[in-house]
Amino acid sequence: MIRVAVVGAGYWGPNLIRNFAACPDTELVAVCDRDEDRLAKVLRPYPGVDAIDDFDRILMRADIDAVAIATPVHTHAPLGVAALEYGKHVLVEKPLAGSVAEAEQLVHAARQANRVLMVDHTFIFSGPVQKIKQVVDSGEIGDLYFIDSVRINLGMFQHDVNVVWDLAPHDLSILDYLVGRLPRSISAFGACHANEMAGIEDVAYLNLDFSDGLLASFHVNWLSPVKVRHFIIGGSEKSIVYDDLEPTERVKVYDRGITISDDVEAKRGVMVGYRTGDVWSPHIPQVEPLSKMVAHFAESIRENKQPITSGEAGLRVVRILEAAQRSIKAQGGRITIWDDHELRRAA
Amino acid sequence: MIRVAVVGAGYWGPNLIRNFAACPDTELVAVCDRDEDRLAKVLRPYPGVDAIDDFDRILMRADIDAVAIATPVHTHAPLGVAALEYGKHVLVEKPLAGSVAEAEQLVHAARQANRVLMVDHTFIFSGPVQKIKQVVDSGEIGDLYFIDSVRINLGMFQHDVNVVWDLAPHDLSILDYLVGRLPRSISAFGACHANEMAGIEDVAYLNLDFSDGLLASFHVNWLSPVKVRHFIIGGSEKSIVYDDLEPTERVKVYDRGITISDDVEAKRGVMVGYRTGDVWSPHIPQVEPLSKMVAHFAESIRENKQPITSGEAGLRVVRILEAAQRSIKAQGGRITIWDDHELRRAA
Amino acid sequence: MIRVAVVGAGYWGPNLIRNFAACPDTELVAVCDRDEDRLAKVLRPYPGVDAIDDFDRILMRADIDAVAIATPVHTHAPLGVAALEYGKHVLVEKPLAGSVAEAEQLVHAARQANRVLMVDHTFIFSGPVQKIKQVVDSGEIGDLYFIDSVRINLGMFQHDVNVVWDLAPHDLSILDYLVGRLPRSISAFGACHANEMAGIEDVAYLNLDFSDGLLASFHVNWLSPVKVRHFIIGGSEKSIVYDDLEPTERVKVYDRGITISDDVEAKRGVMVGYRTGDVWSPHIPQVEPLSKMVAHFAESIRENKQPITSGEAGLRVVRILEAAQRSIKAQGGRITIWDDHELRRAA
Amino acid sequence: MIRVAVVGAGYWGPNLIRNFAACPDTELVAVCDRDEDRLAKVLRPYPGVDAIDDFDRILMRADIDAVAIATPVHTHAPLGVAALEYGKHVLVEKPLAGSVAEAEQLVHAARQANRVLMVDHTFIFSGPVQKIKQVVDSGEIGDLYFIDSVRINLGMFQHDVNVVWDLAPHDLSILDYLVGRLPRSISAFGACHANEMAGIEDVAYLNLDFSDGLLASFHVNWLSPVKVRHFIIGGSEKSIVYDDLEPTERVKVYDRGITISDDVEAKRGVMVGYRTGDVWSPHIPQVEPLSKMVAHFAESIRENKQPITSGEAGLRVVRILEAAQRSIKAQGGRITIWDDHELRRAA
């Protein structure tokens, strides 16, 4: 039984609290937040859990094995590093940190302390993404041609982060998980409207280049009158569409593509035709991704192994986010994320 | 009665033939194509129309007032300029020409000859776009925040042009018509998969910057397993969604947005909230855009006025297309389309 | 402050418990269930609420003003009548009772005791139904022509009731609320498949006749592979479509219809044409219907008035359900629900 | 080469004309209509086809092998019988005739003359229905539980027939084709609104009973503000949904159902659970059903065999339509269509 403290009882914390309390492999022993009223409210259903308003007291408690951090982004690194140094395993809400430097501190601290560092990329544990991963890994998609992601709706909370840092971690973590290799460069665009003075982007586009023909594009938007959560993976053999708002058939595999025929018209050089086939929508078991995520954290600690959404995965996503941010400020100027040397080493 | 010859009886020509034959203001007198079998076939329902296989004979005929050109893109300028020089009014299938230089030749020739030059930006004459124009011009949208266009499907013909020149003219002409001002620069991305050797892009993204906060993004794609024709206009007061595949409610006006409240939490600076209201889907009369386009061409000739989709409008779209092409080849490098001097002069 | 006890902690009870606990006008003082484990579990977040396993103790407690009954249907009447006789106000989960006779006992007992009897027809308190009621009452729909309701999905719980008693109360209560007059007769059809031996219908169709041209049809189904919740109200001037699964635009008002023109073709007698106009989807505030229902129960008690979903409304729905059941067993034989005498008296 | 005359150049005739002209197995030799202007107009693209305004002249022409009748319903039988008696093969637009007596005359006349009599149940030749037939015949659906068909929209032409005779032939012919056995009885409901004086129903519901648990229900409606073409086939093992308005995935096979488990709770008797699995949307080749229908007519003549949509199939549909009509007039009273003796004989 892993004994866990949740730090931060704001927007996301209660979800972690509920799942750590319910998970058979973990015991929720404490929740930490500076706001005592909020603490009292979220802990009402859990009379046996300690309410703690001082993070240092969490660090001191020897009976706490692991800490789950759901605080503002800029505090992820200082709190996480401290917890790791005190020998705790650490789970961090996405994004792992607010900068590459901070994310690297976390990864380094985890390695030094030989403790598990995991980032809560929740979507990785969802039924649709797990199913898509299976299909992609089976090879039936063929070569990856393009990935197009749209995550837009009317929705802005009072944030210190822009729409890229708020929404894109979901899609970039899915990209990282599915593709399994690194993009070379990014070009990104954004605009600030609702909160122009603060310079917080509410519309943004990210274009990632994988240097092998694969193009990945992401549209994130807080100003859209309609909600869209649409993810296309275009392949040479088959393609996948993942529509997260579709009530039952969220994932569809299309046996469709374009075929190149031999030269039939000398003038035109090639002859391109369609190939259309069946559509298959696999059954996806209904599971709560968060409960799977929490169980995976416990399992990683117990078996002393790297989680799927390891600190390194979190760092890779932050690296893309930071590059996106720089590119937006440079009006779309292309930013190298991983250079050729790094790409070769990673391959 | 305007006497018209259609040049080119391939993919698009028969549509022009049918509409010029049916329009009460025009008389279809001749169709020109080098392929005599094709000519005979398309002219079967029109026994009174001359089949001509030599373009020069069209030029020579004094009884032909106007020429409609539906030939491959690279022939638009030479054929169109010749027709204008022979005193014909000219309608050109989109895009107006294959380069800015050629488009300028056409515009120049029309001005010299004092003849109507019109480009067949068909969508401008469609019910949905006409209705959207009304709504945008009424001012109820407020400031334009973003435009997001997706035009994707599985579809590639054996072209000498890429997906940008094939599909984007539709959306760029709509943009030009609705926004009424010029974008400053573009950054575009593309990839070639199905026809990699020929270097013909089949997936592309265009990002246009209007230097006043308006961001316009276009996704065109021949490799998508699903067909999408979706156009969002995000405004400060209201927003519009135009879904061209929706059978009845193609245009929806959303009374939704984001509001900035006064400072309630000192730490966060601003307070942003939703505003949601009714959705209104105006009735859109069913008209064939092409029949309206053809009638507008006749009217422009009769009244000696600039058509809505004038040569200049066609040139503006070609200017964006050419810049997009250059940016794609420069891996998204930003290309200035209209510099500050030009923008000021145009305003 | 109305002091409430909830009786029954099974499927629906916890929803009532949560809402009575949260409502500012009510105080949840006790929950009654024979299953002590279930009681303990549902009451964990409410340490101050009494767990009671004997319904008689609820009756005896003078500090309990009202009782909310969420037990199996056949127990509604005996429990509800007893509570009313002990001077409690009573809320009953839908359907009000398992037979007309029992529903009449409840209505009679409430009148004798001068206490509020309300049935939990939850949908009546939902945003969409409230908005539709406004539109219908405004008269802009014109005459009601037809009502078509489809409520189907794959879903069967282990019930003692069939699909009609399970699902149709929702739609019949909406019908009763919107139309405001009584149907004369019913013809219903059903079939038992999954549970054939027990004779429990899992597919059924109800056809109600209002003797004034209005036809109301209901399809309820536990065996449908797809989930549909679709309700059309066809009127002479406008029509309404209520799609409960539509994420944002649940209610749409169509300015569409058929017009009868004067005789233009002698042979055919009449000339019928379409009229199509705008579609309007009113903004519907997001409220939890159950919280409104609970507040309305408290208000009805406080102001000693008939609730919207009164015992009489519940009785009317049960009268239709019982007639439907008889008609199904008679293979669709038409059953008079309210005879002409009753209809005249009600009008 | 079968030499064909089309009789009736109104709404449906031009579709037959176009397809008989294009079919490689048939030669369109004449078109007959009393309206000479209409005749001239539809024949413009077919200069070699004779325009004939007198049906008797069609009968007299020995060079005409077959006649396709697309005239008002009440003329189908007299024209068709005459043509058969003159030795022509006959194709009749749906419904085969306006009454069972007339339909029987046609079937009888065809048998006497030893000529092909076929009814144009076009949907039977469509890609989706052909694919569904394959799936149903494969047995993978299991037992048929229910069929639910909705064919509604805003649409009324100036007819002498009501919505049942106009729309239901489509769905009843599909039912007849797929199920392959006869319904025992029908109960039907309808209402007249737009054209109340003429007593022409514009909304109707049909409930067919197959005496073996299969229930088939049909909703046809000319007053619906929204267009729906939805057909569900519920089976014990799998179910099929056919949505004719879905642009690409018209047919879906759902591996979903309900399972009966052993008794786990003595009180409740049975335990029913869901079974959910994959959804499969087979690729359906794009063919024009009419061109297949026309080719099948030619093939049936050439090979002297019964067409799939034989006169008998047309008679079966008319038998259901006539019974529906009587039931509507009897306010839903149940009408036996085929009695037990007939059902046994047919089985």
Short mmCIF file of C-alpha atoms in Angstrom, two decimals, chain C residues 188-193 202-207 217-221 223 331-332, chain D residues 143-151 168 170-189 204-220 230-235 320 324 327 334-335 337-338:
data_model
loop_
_atom_site.label_atom_id
_atom_site.label_comp_id
_atom_site.label_asym_id
_atom_site.label_seq_id
_atom_site.Cartn_x
_atom_site.Cartn_y
_atom_site.Cartn_z
CA ALA C 188 -49.80 0.34 -27.99
CA PHE C 189 -47.57 -2.47 -29.17
CA GLY C 190 -44.74 -4.27 -27.54
CA ALA C 191 -42.56 -7.30 -27.73
CA CYS C 192 -40.51 -9.29 -25.23
CA HIS C 193 -37.20 -10.63 -26.40
CA ASP C 202 -38.29 -4.42 -24.05
CA VAL C 203 -39.56 -2.69 -27.20
CA ALA C 204 -42.79 -0.71 -27.31
CA TYR C 205 -44.68 1.85 -29.34
CA LEU C 206 -47.47 4.04 -27.97
CA ASN C 207 -49.93 5.97 -30.14
CA SER C 217 -46.31 8.71 -30.77
CA PHE C 218 -43.70 7.25 -28.45
CA HIS C 219 -41.01 4.71 -29.16
CA VAL C 220 -39.30 3.24 -26.10
CA ASN C 221 -36.72 0.53 -26.50
CA LEU C 223 -32.59 -3.16 -27.33
CA GLN C 331 -52.09 -6.52 -29.36
CA GLY C 332 -52.70 -2.85 -29.98
CA ASP D 143 -32.95 -13.71 -34.63
CA LEU D 144 -34.69 -10.58 -35.80
CA TYR D 145 -36.15 -8.72 -32.82
CA PHE D 146 -37.43 -5.47 -34.25
CA ILE D 147 -37.28 -3.24 -37.29
CA ASP D 148 -37.76 0.46 -36.85
CA SER D 149 -37.96 2.76 -39.83
CA VAL D 150 -38.25 6.55 -39.89
CA ARG D 151 -38.67 8.36 -43.20
CA ALA D 168 -43.93 3.64 -47.18
CA HIS D 170 -39.71 2.28 -50.04
CA ASP D 171 -39.49 0.89 -46.54
CA LEU D 172 -42.00 -1.92 -46.99
CA SER D 173 -40.14 -3.15 -50.05
CA ILE D 174 -36.90 -3.13 -48.05
CA LEU D 175 -38.66 -5.01 -45.25
CA ASP D 176 -40.06 -7.57 -47.70
CA TYR D 177 -36.65 -8.07 -49.26
CA LEU D 178 -34.69 -8.39 -46.06
CA VAL D 179 -37.03 -10.39 -43.88
CA GLY D 180 -38.23 -12.86 -46.48
CA ARG D 181 -41.40 -13.78 -44.65
CA LEU D 182 -44.85 -12.25 -44.37
CA PRO D 183 -46.34 -10.14 -41.62
CA ARG D 184 -49.59 -11.39 -40.17
CA SER D 185 -51.30 -8.15 -39.28
CA ILE D 186 -51.04 -4.40 -39.19
CA SER D 187 -52.25 -1.57 -37.06
CA ALA D 188 -51.80 1.92 -38.45
CA PHE D 189 -52.49 5.51 -37.45
CA ALA D 204 -48.65 8.06 -40.30
CA TYR D 205 -47.37 5.19 -38.20
CA LEU D 206 -47.52 1.53 -39.24
CA ASN D 207 -47.03 -1.38 -36.84
CA LEU D 208 -46.57 -4.78 -38.42
CA ASP D 209 -46.69 -8.00 -36.44
CA PHE D 210 -44.91 -11.11 -37.69
CA SER D 211 -46.45 -13.49 -35.14
CA ASP D 212 -42.99 -14.70 -34.16
CA GLY D 213 -41.88 -11.83 -31.92
CA LEU D 214 -40.64 -9.60 -34.74
CA LEU D 215 -42.22 -6.16 -34.60
CA ALA D 216 -41.76 -3.77 -37.51
CA SER D 217 -42.64 -0.12 -37.14
CA PHE D 218 -42.68 2.62 -39.76
CA HIS D 219 -42.99 6.35 -39.31
CA VAL D 220 -43.70 8.31 -42.49
CA HIS D 230 -33.17 5.96 -40.34
CA PHE D 231 -33.63 2.21 -40.35
CA ILE D 232 -32.73 -0.06 -37.42
CA ILE D 233 -32.68 -3.83 -37.55
CA GLY D 234 -32.40 -5.19 -34.03
CA GLY D 235 -31.18 -8.75 -33.73
CA ILE D 320 -49.66 -4.09 -46.76
CA ALA D 324 -52.54 0.13 -43.60
CA SER D 327 -56.46 0.38 -40.40
CA ARG D 334 -55.84 -4.36 -36.34
CA ILE D 335 -56.14 -5.77 -39.85
CA ILE D 337 -52.92 -9.15 -43.91
CA TRP D 338 -52.01 -12.79 -44.30
#
